[in-house]
Coordinates of C-alpha atoms in Angstrom, one line a residue:
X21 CA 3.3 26.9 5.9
X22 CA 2.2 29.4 8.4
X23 CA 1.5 26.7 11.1
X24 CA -2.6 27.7 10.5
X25 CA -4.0 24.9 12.7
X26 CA -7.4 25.1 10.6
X27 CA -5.0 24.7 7.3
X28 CA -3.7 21.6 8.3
X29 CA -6.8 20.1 9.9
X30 CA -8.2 21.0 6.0
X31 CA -5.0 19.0 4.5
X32 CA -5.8 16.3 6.8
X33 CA -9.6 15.9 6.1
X34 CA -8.5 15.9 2.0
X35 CA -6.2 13.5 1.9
X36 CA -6.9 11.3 4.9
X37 CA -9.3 8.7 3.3
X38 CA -7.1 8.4 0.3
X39 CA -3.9 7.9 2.2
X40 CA -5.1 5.3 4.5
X41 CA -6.7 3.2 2.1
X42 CA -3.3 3.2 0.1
X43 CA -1.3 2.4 3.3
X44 CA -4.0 -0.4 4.0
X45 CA -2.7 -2.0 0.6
X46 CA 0.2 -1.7 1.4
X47 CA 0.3 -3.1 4.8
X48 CA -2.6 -5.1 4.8
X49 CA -3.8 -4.2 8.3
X50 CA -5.7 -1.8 9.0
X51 CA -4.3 -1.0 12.4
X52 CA -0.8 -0.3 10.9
X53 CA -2.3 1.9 8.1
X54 CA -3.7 4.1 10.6
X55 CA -0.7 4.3 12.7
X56 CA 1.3 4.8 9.7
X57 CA -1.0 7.4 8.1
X58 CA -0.9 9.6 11.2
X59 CA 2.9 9.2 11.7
X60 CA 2.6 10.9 8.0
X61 CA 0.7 13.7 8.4
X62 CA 2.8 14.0 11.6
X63 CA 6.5 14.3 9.3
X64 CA 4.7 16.0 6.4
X65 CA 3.6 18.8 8.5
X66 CA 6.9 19.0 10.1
X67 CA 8.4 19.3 6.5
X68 CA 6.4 21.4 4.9
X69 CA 8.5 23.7 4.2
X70 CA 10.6 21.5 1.8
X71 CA 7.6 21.1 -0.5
X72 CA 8.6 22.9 -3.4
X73 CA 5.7 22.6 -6.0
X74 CA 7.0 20.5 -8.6
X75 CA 4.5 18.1 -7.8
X76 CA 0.7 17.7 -6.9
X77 CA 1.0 18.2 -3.2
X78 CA -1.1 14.8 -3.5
X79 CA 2.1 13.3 -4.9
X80 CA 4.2 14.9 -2.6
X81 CA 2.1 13.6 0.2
X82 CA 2.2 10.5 -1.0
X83 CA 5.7 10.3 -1.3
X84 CA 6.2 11.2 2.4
X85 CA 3.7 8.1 3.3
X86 CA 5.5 5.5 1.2
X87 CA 9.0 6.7 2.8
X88 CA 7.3 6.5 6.2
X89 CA 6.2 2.5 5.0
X90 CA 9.0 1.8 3.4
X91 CA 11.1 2.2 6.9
X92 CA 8.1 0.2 9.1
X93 CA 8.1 -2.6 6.3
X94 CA 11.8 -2.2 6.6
X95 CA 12.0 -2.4 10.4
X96 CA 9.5 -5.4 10.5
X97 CA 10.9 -9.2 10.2
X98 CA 11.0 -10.9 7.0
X99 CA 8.5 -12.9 6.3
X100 CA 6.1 -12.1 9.1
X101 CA 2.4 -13.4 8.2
X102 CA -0.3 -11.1 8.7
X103 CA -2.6 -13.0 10.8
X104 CA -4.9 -10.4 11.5
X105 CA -5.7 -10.1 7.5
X106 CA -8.8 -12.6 8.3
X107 CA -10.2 -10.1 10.6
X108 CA -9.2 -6.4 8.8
X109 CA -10.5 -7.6 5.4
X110 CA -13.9 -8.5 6.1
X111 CA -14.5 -5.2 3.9
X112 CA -12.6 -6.7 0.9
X113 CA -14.7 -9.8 0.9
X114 CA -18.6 -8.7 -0.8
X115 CA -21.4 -9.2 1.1
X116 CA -23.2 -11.3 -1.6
X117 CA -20.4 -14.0 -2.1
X118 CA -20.8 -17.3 -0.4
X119 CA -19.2 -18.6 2.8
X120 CA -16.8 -21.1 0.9
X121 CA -16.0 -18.0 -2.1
X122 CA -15.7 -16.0 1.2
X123 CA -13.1 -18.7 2.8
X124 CA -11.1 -18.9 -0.3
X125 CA -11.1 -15.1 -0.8
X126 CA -9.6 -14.5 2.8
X127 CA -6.9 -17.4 2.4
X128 CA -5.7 -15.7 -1.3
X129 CA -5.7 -12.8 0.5
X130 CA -3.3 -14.2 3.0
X131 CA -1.5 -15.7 0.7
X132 CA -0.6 -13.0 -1.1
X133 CA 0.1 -10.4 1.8
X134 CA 2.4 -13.6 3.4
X135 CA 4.4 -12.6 -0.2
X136 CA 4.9 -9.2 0.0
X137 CA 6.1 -9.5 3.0
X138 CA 8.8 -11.5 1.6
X139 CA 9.4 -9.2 -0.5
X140 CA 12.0 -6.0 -0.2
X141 CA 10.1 -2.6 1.0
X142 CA 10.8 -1.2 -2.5
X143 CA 9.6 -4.3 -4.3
X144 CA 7.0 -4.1 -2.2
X145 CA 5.8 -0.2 -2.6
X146 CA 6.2 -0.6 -6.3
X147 CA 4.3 -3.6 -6.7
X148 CA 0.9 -2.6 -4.8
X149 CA 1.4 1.1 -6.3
X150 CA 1.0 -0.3 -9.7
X151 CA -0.7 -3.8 -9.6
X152 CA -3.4 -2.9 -7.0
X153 CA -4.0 0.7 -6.9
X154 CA -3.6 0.9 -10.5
X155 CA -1.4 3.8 -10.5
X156 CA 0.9 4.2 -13.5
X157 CA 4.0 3.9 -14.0
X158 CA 5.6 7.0 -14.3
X159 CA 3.6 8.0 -11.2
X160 CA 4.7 4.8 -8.8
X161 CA 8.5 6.2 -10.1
X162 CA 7.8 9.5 -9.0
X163 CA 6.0 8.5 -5.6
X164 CA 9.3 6.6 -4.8
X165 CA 12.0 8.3 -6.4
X166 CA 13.3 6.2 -8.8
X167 CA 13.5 5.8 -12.5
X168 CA 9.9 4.9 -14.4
X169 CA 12.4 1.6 -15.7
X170 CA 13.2 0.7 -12.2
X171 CA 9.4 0.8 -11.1
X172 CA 8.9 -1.5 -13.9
X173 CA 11.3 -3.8 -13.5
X174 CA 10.4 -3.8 -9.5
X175 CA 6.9 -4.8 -10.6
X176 CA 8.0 -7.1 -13.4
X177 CA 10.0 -9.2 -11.0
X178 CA 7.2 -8.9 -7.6
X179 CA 4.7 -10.1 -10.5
X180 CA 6.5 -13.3 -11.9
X181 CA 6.8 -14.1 -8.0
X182 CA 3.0 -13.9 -7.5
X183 CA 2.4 -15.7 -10.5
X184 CA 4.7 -18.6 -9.7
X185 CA 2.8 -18.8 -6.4
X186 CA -0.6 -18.6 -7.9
X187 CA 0.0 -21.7 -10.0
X188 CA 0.8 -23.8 -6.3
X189 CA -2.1 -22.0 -4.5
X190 CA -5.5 -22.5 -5.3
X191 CA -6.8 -19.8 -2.5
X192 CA -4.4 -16.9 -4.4
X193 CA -5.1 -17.9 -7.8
X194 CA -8.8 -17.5 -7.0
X195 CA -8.5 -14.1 -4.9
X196 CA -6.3 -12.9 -8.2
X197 CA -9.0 -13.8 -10.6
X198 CA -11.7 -12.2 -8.6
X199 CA -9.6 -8.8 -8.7
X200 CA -10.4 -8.0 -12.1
X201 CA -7.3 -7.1 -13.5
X202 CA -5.9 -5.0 -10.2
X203 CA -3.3 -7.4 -9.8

């Protein structure tokens, strides 16, 4: 709160890993999770001062990232596919899986970011809070501000849409059985 430089550098090392991997869910690139992780930090340090302690400042941090996605997801055009997923989730696809599981795990992959991005930035926040980060609940509510019912029925509704598509697309129905339960 001072403006410490070493204090914030400290903030930054603690929470930048975690951060960025939950902005990579949510964006599904990592490029734009770094950019959006940095512009972050950038607005959380500027607003410091309005964190009042009710929270884990883990939470609170969290909850400045999400508002800073919510307004890029927001900004971007509907229904923009994320070509670049083939090449940012060579990390998501294990080493010891064959080149045809490989294939099929990159295409559900696609798949299911080319749905979230049809989806609204709320919808969309909700749904990889809960369904691939495995948060609860109560805390996805809290990270966004809304009621715990409204984060379920967010998820409820982004779920039966993935499902739906999962029974015409082999490549996602595959990639969501291979997730052991995160989705």
């Amino acid at each position: 709160l001072q403006g410490e430089p070493g204090a914030q550098r400290e903030l930054f090392r603690r929470h930048f890993d975690r951060l960025l991997a939950s902005l990579y869910r949510v964006t599904g690139s990592r490029h734009d999770a770094e950019d959006l992780a940095q512009e972050a930090f950038f607005e959380a340090f500027r607003s410091l001062r309005n964190y009042e302690g009710r929270a884990l400042f883990a939470t609170w941090l969290d909850t400045v990232a999400m508002r800073v996605a919510f307004r890029r997801i927001k900004s971007q055009r509907a229904n923009s596919a994320r070509l670049s997923l083939v090449q940012d989730n060579e990390a998501d696809v294990p080493a010891d899986h064959s080149a045809e599981s490989a294939l099929w795990a990159r295409e559900g992959l696609r798949k299911l970011y080319e749905i979230l991005d049809g989806f609204s930035p709320g919808t969309r926040l909700a749904f990889v809070l809960h369904e691939i980060e495995g948060r609860s609940l109560p805390e996805v509510a809290e990270i966004l501000q809304i009621a715990t019912v409204s984060a379920k029925l967010r998820v409820w509704r982004a779920r039966k849409v993935v499902e739906a598509m999962a029974l015409r697309h082999e490549s996602l129905a595959r990639y969501i059985s291979s997730q052991e339960g995160k989705i």
